[in-house]
Amino acid sequence: AQKVTQAQTEISVVEKEDVTLDCVYETRDTTYYLFWYKQPPSGELVFLIRRNSFDEQNEISGRYSWNFQKSTSSFNFTITASQVVDSAVYFCASFYGGATNKLIFGTGTLLAVQP
Amino acid sequence: GAVVSQHPSRVICKSGTSVKIECRSLDFQATTMFWYRQFPKQSLMLMATSNEGSKATYEQGVEKDKFLINHASLTLSTLTVTSAHPEDSSFYICSARGSQGPGELFFGEGSRLTVL
């Protein structure tokens, strides 16, 4: 079955701390895409990153970095030196093509960054 | 980047009325659009997948007659909540699949429906 698990429901950190959001996916497909989205209180989804299953290279974008490990089916997201503006719900998602053809979301992690 | 527009962003209606939400891909053709529903403090749940010119594919547990989806053109899909009730109040978000690959997905801003 296709499934995305975000075990951390809520995380609270103090500004400038580093924080890692976990994401574990399940699939039998060999081709799939992994995403991270940020959802601020306004509700709009903000795209952060997309990774395909053939590209295990880790990525860094400013204070954000992602660690993709196929061996553990994980796609974790780290925010370095967190800021109050990072407070939001973060969703990990996986898109399965072919016959499945759908994007499945994890349950989300609410990140609260305290000043 | 590609833009997907949803309208209206907020709608309040009386119980028993029908509400239509539009999802438009503004600068690309979307052969596939997805409709999601999100209850407060919960995740996005896929309701249905619509392909241009064909009937939508609904997820298990989603009432087809309640949530009518039409994808009449390559740039427009509509979700109509028929005979809305307070329990239909939710945040509805559409997503459009671009032509660059299966993982090319763009989301609308969402539509918040409140049924009184």
mmCIF file of C-alpha atoms in Angstrom:
data_model
loop_
_atom_site.group_PDB
_atom_site.id
_atom_site.type_symbol
_atom_site.label_atom_id
_atom_site.label_comp_id
_atom_site.label_asym_id
_atom_site.label_seq_id
_atom_site.Cartn_x
_atom_site.Cartn_y
_atom_site.Cartn_z
ATOM 1 C CA ALA A 1 0.000 0.000 0.000
ATOM 2 C CA GLN A 2 1.091 3.553 -0.634
ATOM 3 C CA LYS A 3 1.543 5.454 2.587
ATOM 4 C CA VAL A 4 3.408 8.428 4.000
ATOM 5 C CA THR A 5 4.080 8.651 7.729
ATOM 6 C CA GLN A 6 5.034 11.729 9.671
ATOM 7 C CA ALA A 7 5.374 10.481 13.211
ATOM 8 C CA GLN A 8 5.909 13.914 14.741
ATOM 9 C CA THR A 9 2.558 15.611 15.230
ATOM 10 C CA GLU A 10 3.910 18.773 16.818
ATOM 11 C CA ILE A 11 7.375 20.149 17.416
ATOM 12 C CA SER A 12 8.240 23.234 19.395
ATOM 13 C CA VAL A 13 11.677 24.810 19.252
ATOM 14 C CA VAL A 14 13.248 28.074 20.231
ATOM 15 C CA GLU A 15 14.438 30.406 17.527
ATOM 16 C CA LYS A 16 17.894 29.589 16.124
ATOM 17 C CA GLU A 17 17.632 25.933 17.016
ATOM 18 C CA ASP A 18 17.964 23.336 14.281
ATOM 19 C CA VAL A 19 14.983 21.046 13.767
ATOM 20 C CA THR A 20 14.460 17.901 11.714
ATOM 21 C CA LEU A 21 11.075 16.773 10.475
ATOM 22 C CA ASP A 22 10.800 13.077 9.749
ATOM 23 C CA CYS A 23 9.062 11.431 6.831
ATOM 24 C CA VAL A 24 8.814 7.736 6.039
ATOM 25 C CA TYR A 25 7.103 6.441 2.912
ATOM 26 C CA GLU A 26 5.900 3.037 1.831
ATOM 27 C CA THR A 27 5.688 1.866 -1.754
ATOM 28 C CA ARG A 28 6.294 -1.049 -4.052
ATOM 29 C CA ASP A 29 6.767 1.245 -7.026
ATOM 30 C CA THR A 30 10.242 1.813 -8.400
ATOM 31 C CA THR A 31 9.336 5.224 -9.753
ATOM 32 C CA TYR A 32 7.876 7.809 -7.436
ATOM 33 C CA TYR A 33 8.317 11.407 -6.372
ATOM 34 C CA LEU A 34 8.674 12.814 -2.898
ATOM 35 C CA PHE A 35 7.645 16.302 -1.873
ATOM 36 C CA TRP A 36 7.711 18.641 1.063
ATOM 37 C CA TYR A 37 5.151 21.434 1.403
ATOM 38 C CA LYS A 38 4.748 24.195 3.929
ATOM 39 C CA GLN A 39 1.262 25.293 4.942
ATOM 40 C CA PRO A 40 1.134 28.567 6.864
ATOM 41 C CA PRO A 41 -2.049 29.617 8.695
ATOM 42 C CA SER A 42 -3.388 31.167 5.498
ATOM 43 C CA GLY A 43 -3.833 27.636 4.159
ATOM 44 C CA GLU A 44 -2.052 27.904 0.853
ATOM 45 C CA LEU A 45 0.441 25.138 0.197
ATOM 46 C CA VAL A 46 3.967 26.343 -0.437
ATOM 47 C CA PHE A 47 6.093 23.986 -2.485
ATOM 48 C CA LEU A 48 9.522 23.351 -0.964
ATOM 49 C CA ILE A 49 11.099 20.465 -2.829
ATOM 50 C CA ARG A 50 10.497 17.556 -5.176
ATOM 51 C CA ARG A 51 12.731 14.515 -5.460
ATOM 52 C CA ASN A 52 12.373 11.552 -7.782
ATOM 53 C CA SER A 53 13.129 8.041 -6.662
ATOM 54 C CA PHE A 54 16.246 7.782 -8.813
ATOM 55 C CA ASP A 55 17.930 10.793 -7.304
ATOM 56 C CA GLU A 56 19.183 10.116 -3.792
ATOM 57 C CA GLN A 57 21.417 13.129 -3.696
ATOM 58 C CA ASN A 58 20.771 15.279 -0.678
ATOM 59 C CA GLU A 59 19.845 18.874 -1.255
ATOM 60 C CA ILE A 60 20.478 22.127 0.528
ATOM 61 C CA SER A 61 18.624 25.351 -0.111
ATOM 62 C CA GLY A 62 19.572 28.118 2.250
ATOM 63 C CA ARG A 63 18.575 27.060 5.757
ATOM 64 C CA TYR A 64 16.693 24.050 4.415
ATOM 65 C CA SER A 65 18.172 20.661 3.697
ATOM 66 C CA TRP A 66 16.747 17.299 2.801
ATOM 67 C CA ASN A 67 18.090 13.824 3.383
ATOM 68 C CA PHE A 68 16.741 11.105 1.100
ATOM 69 C CA GLN A 69 17.567 7.541 2.151
ATOM 70 C CA LYS A 70 16.001 4.795 0.048
ATOM 71 C CA SER A 71 17.461 2.148 2.342
ATOM 72 C CA THR A 72 15.228 3.370 5.162
ATOM 73 C CA SER A 73 12.460 4.822 2.935
ATOM 74 C CA SER A 74 12.927 8.182 4.555
ATOM 75 C CA PHE A 75 12.964 11.729 3.271
ATOM 76 C CA ASN A 76 13.749 13.956 6.250
ATOM 77 C CA PHE A 77 13.720 17.732 6.263
ATOM 78 C CA THR A 78 16.020 19.877 8.397
ATOM 79 C CA ILE A 79 15.686 23.564 9.097
ATOM 80 C CA THR A 80 18.884 25.135 10.353
ATOM 81 C CA ALA A 81 18.774 28.143 12.653
ATOM 82 C CA SER A 82 14.981 28.167 12.746
ATOM 83 C CA GLN A 83 13.070 31.426 12.667
ATOM 84 C CA VAL A 84 9.609 32.407 13.852
ATOM 85 C CA VAL A 85 8.501 32.667 10.211
ATOM 86 C CA ASP A 86 9.176 28.960 9.840
ATOM 87 C CA SER A 87 6.189 28.245 12.085
ATOM 88 C CA ALA A 88 3.706 26.296 9.983
ATOM 89 C CA VAL A 89 2.439 22.830 9.243
ATOM 90 C CA TYR A 90 4.810 20.861 7.052
ATOM 91 C CA PHE A 91 3.581 18.030 4.881
ATOM 92 C CA CYS A 92 5.585 15.292 3.292
ATOM 93 C CA ALA A 93 3.936 13.737 0.252
ATOM 94 C CA SER A 94 4.602 11.084 -2.323
ATOM 95 C CA PHE A 95 3.364 10.908 -5.894
ATOM 96 C CA TYR A 96 2.895 7.538 -7.454
ATOM 97 C CA GLY A 97 2.450 7.478 -11.197
ATOM 98 C CA GLY A 98 1.276 4.743 -13.514
ATOM 99 C CA ALA A 99 -1.956 3.092 -12.475
ATOM 100 C CA THR A 100 -1.891 4.808 -9.082
ATOM 101 C CA ASN A 101 -1.463 8.358 -10.369
ATOM 102 C CA LYS A 102 -2.032 10.171 -7.117
ATOM 103 C CA LEU A 103 -0.283 12.351 -4.567
ATOM 104 C CA ILE A 104 -0.591 11.058 -1.041
ATOM 105 C CA PHE A 105 0.078 13.286 1.932
ATOM 106 C CA GLY A 106 1.426 12.482 5.330
ATOM 107 C CA THR A 107 -0.463 13.685 8.373
ATOM 108 C CA GLY A 108 1.703 16.751 8.728
ATOM 109 C CA THR A 109 3.940 18.157 11.454
ATOM 110 C CA LEU A 110 3.064 21.393 13.180
ATOM 111 C CA LEU A 111 6.241 23.324 13.816
ATOM 112 C CA ALA A 112 6.127 26.129 16.348
ATOM 113 C CA VAL A 113 9.211 28.298 16.580
ATOM 114 C CA GLN A 114 9.231 30.377 19.726
ATOM 115 C CA PRO A 115 11.054 33.716 19.825
ATOM 116 C CA GLY B 1 6.448 29.040 -12.423
ATOM 117 C CA ALA B 2 3.128 27.536 -13.315
ATOM 118 C CA VAL B 3 0.080 29.011 -11.653
ATOM 119 C CA VAL B 4 -3.127 27.386 -10.552
ATOM 120 C CA SER B 5 -5.969 29.628 -9.497
ATOM 121 C CA GLN B 6 -8.930 28.652 -7.364
ATOM 122 C CA HIS B 7 -12.118 30.620 -7.027
ATOM 123 C CA PRO B 8 -13.732 31.536 -4.739
ATOM 124 C CA SER B 9 -11.177 31.596 -1.939
ATOM 125 C CA ARG B 10 -13.924 31.802 0.642
ATOM 126 C CA VAL B 11 -17.592 31.018 0.402
ATOM 127 C CA ILE B 12 -20.379 30.955 2.939
ATOM 128 C CA CYS B 13 -23.666 29.370 1.997
ATOM 129 C CA LYS B 14 -26.880 28.183 3.547
ATOM 130 C CA SER B 15 -27.555 24.549 4.165
ATOM 131 C CA GLY B 16 -29.205 22.899 1.179
ATOM 132 C CA THR B 17 -27.651 25.083 -1.477
ATOM 133 C CA SER B 18 -25.017 24.045 -4.004
ATOM 134 C CA VAL B 19 -21.604 25.622 -4.308
ATOM 135 C CA LYS B 20 -19.234 25.521 -7.262
ATOM 136 C CA ILE B 21 -15.484 25.874 -6.883
ATOM 137 C CA GLU B 22 -13.307 26.497 -9.930
ATOM 138 C CA CYS B 23 -9.740 25.434 -10.468
ATOM 139 C CA ARG B 24 -7.860 26.929 -13.410
ATOM 140 C CA SER B 25 -4.386 26.345 -14.718
ATOM 141 C CA LEU B 26 -3.403 29.792 -15.927
ATOM 142 C CA ASP B 27 -0.331 29.185 -18.040
ATOM 143 C CA PHE B 28 -0.289 25.504 -18.843
ATOM 144 C CA GLN B 29 -2.590 22.712 -19.904
ATOM 145 C CA ALA B 30 -3.517 20.293 -17.180
ATOM 146 C CA THR B 31 -4.694 16.927 -18.396
ATOM 147 C CA THR B 32 -5.146 15.780 -14.817
ATOM 148 C CA MET B 33 -6.435 17.659 -11.807
ATOM 149 C CA PHE B 34 -6.803 16.455 -8.262
ATOM 150 C CA TRP B 35 -9.239 17.626 -5.619
ATOM 151 C CA TYR B 36 -8.382 17.485 -1.934
ATOM 152 C CA ARG B 37 -10.307 18.174 1.221
ATOM 153 C CA GLN B 38 -8.753 19.290 4.472
ATOM 154 C CA PHE B 39 -10.490 19.445 7.828
ATOM 155 C CA PRO B 40 -9.029 21.687 10.542
ATOM 156 C CA LYS B 41 -5.722 20.421 11.868
ATOM 157 C CA GLN B 42 -5.805 17.427 9.587
ATOM 158 C CA SER B 43 -4.031 16.334 6.460
ATOM 159 C CA LEU B 44 -5.126 16.715 2.867
ATOM 160 C CA MET B 45 -7.307 13.856 1.782
ATOM 161 C CA LEU B 46 -7.613 13.106 -1.912
ATOM 162 C CA MET B 47 -11.223 13.195 -2.987
ATOM 163 C CA ALA B 48 -11.001 12.541 -6.693
ATOM 164 C CA THR B 49 -8.854 12.652 -9.784
ATOM 165 C CA SER B 50 -10.253 14.281 -12.882
ATOM 166 C CA ASN B 51 -8.967 13.842 -16.386
ATOM 167 C CA GLU B 52 -9.953 16.205 -19.158
ATOM 168 C CA GLY B 53 -12.885 14.915 -21.135
ATOM 169 C CA SER B 54 -13.626 11.904 -18.982
ATOM 170 C CA LYS B 55 -15.391 11.060 -15.757
ATOM 171 C CA ALA B 56 -13.630 11.697 -12.499
ATOM 172 C CA THR B 57 -12.239 8.854 -10.434
ATOM 173 C CA TYR B 58 -13.402 9.134 -6.842
ATOM 174 C CA GLU B 59 -11.600 7.837 -3.793
ATOM 175 C CA GLN B 60 -13.308 5.300 -1.608
ATOM 176 C CA GLY B 61 -15.846 6.879 0.683
ATOM 177 C CA VAL B 62 -16.347 10.029 -1.384
ATOM 178 C CA GLU B 63 -19.929 10.478 -2.574
ATOM 179 C CA LYS B 64 -19.979 11.021 -6.317
ATOM 180 C CA ASP B 65 -23.434 12.564 -6.302
ATOM 181 C CA LYS B 66 -22.480 14.894 -3.494
ATOM 182 C CA PHE B 67 -19.242 16.156 -4.979
ATOM 183 C CA LEU B 68 -19.652 16.659 -8.704
ATOM 184 C CA ILE B 69 -16.427 17.116 -10.608
ATOM 185 C CA ASN B 70 -16.236 18.344 -14.159
ATOM 186 C CA HIS B 71 -13.058 18.732 -16.189
ATOM 187 C CA ALA B 72 -14.407 20.157 -19.395
ATOM 188 C CA SER B 73 -11.226 21.733 -20.710
ATOM 189 C CA LEU B 74 -7.480 21.445 -20.312
ATOM 190 C CA THR B 75 -7.413 24.496 -18.079
ATOM 191 C CA LEU B 76 -10.533 24.203 -15.968
ATOM 192 C CA SER B 77 -11.924 21.737 -13.459
ATOM 193 C CA THR B 78 -14.882 22.427 -11.212
ATOM 194 C CA LEU B 79 -16.035 20.893 -7.959
ATOM 195 C CA THR B 80 -19.689 21.342 -7.084
ATOM 196 C CA VAL B 81 -20.805 20.550 -3.562
ATOM 197 C CA THR B 82 -24.464 19.726 -3.971
ATOM 198 C CA SER B 83 -27.055 20.270 -1.246
ATOM 199 C CA ALA B 84 -24.357 21.399 1.131
ATOM 200 C CA HIS B 85 -24.626 20.706 4.838
ATOM 201 C CA PRO B 86 -22.583 21.999 7.779
ATOM 202 C CA GLU B 87 -20.457 18.833 7.782
ATOM 203 C CA ASP B 88 -19.297 19.745 4.271
ATOM 204 C CA SER B 89 -17.595 22.824 5.688
ATOM 205 C CA SER B 90 -13.937 22.355 4.917
ATOM 206 C CA PHE B 91 -10.920 23.635 3.015
ATOM 207 C CA TYR B 92 -10.887 22.366 -0.557
ATOM 208 C CA ILE B 93 -7.671 22.457 -2.582
ATOM 209 C CA CYS B 94 -7.097 21.551 -6.193
ATOM 210 C CA SER B 95 -3.903 20.449 -7.838
ATOM 211 C CA ALA B 96 -3.050 20.385 -11.514
ATOM 212 C CA ARG B 97 -0.547 18.112 -13.150
ATOM 213 C CA GLY B 98 1.752 19.784 -15.658
ATOM 214 C CA SER B 99 3.238 18.353 -18.800
ATOM 215 C CA GLN B 100 6.843 18.167 -17.633
ATOM 216 C CA GLY B 101 6.467 14.846 -15.941
ATOM 217 C CA PRO B 102 4.331 12.815 -13.546
ATOM 218 C CA GLY B 103 5.732 14.620 -10.547
ATOM 219 C CA GLU B 104 4.997 18.103 -11.868
ATOM 220 C CA LEU B 105 2.164 19.230 -9.622
ATOM 221 C CA PHE B 106 0.871 22.691 -8.826
ATOM 222 C CA PHE B 107 -1.633 23.646 -6.159
ATOM 223 C CA GLY B 108 -4.339 26.242 -6.055
ATOM 224 C CA GLU B 109 -4.706 28.617 -3.138
ATOM 225 C CA GLY B 110 -7.575 26.658 -1.663
ATOM 226 C CA SER B 111 -11.233 27.441 -1.068
ATOM 227 C CA ARG B 112 -12.691 27.627 2.398
ATOM 228 C CA LEU B 113 -16.328 26.568 2.451
ATOM 229 C CA THR B 114 -18.556 27.346 5.402
ATOM 230 C CA VAL B 115 -22.082 25.957 5.378
ATOM 231 C CA LEU B 116 -24.452 27.550 7.847
#
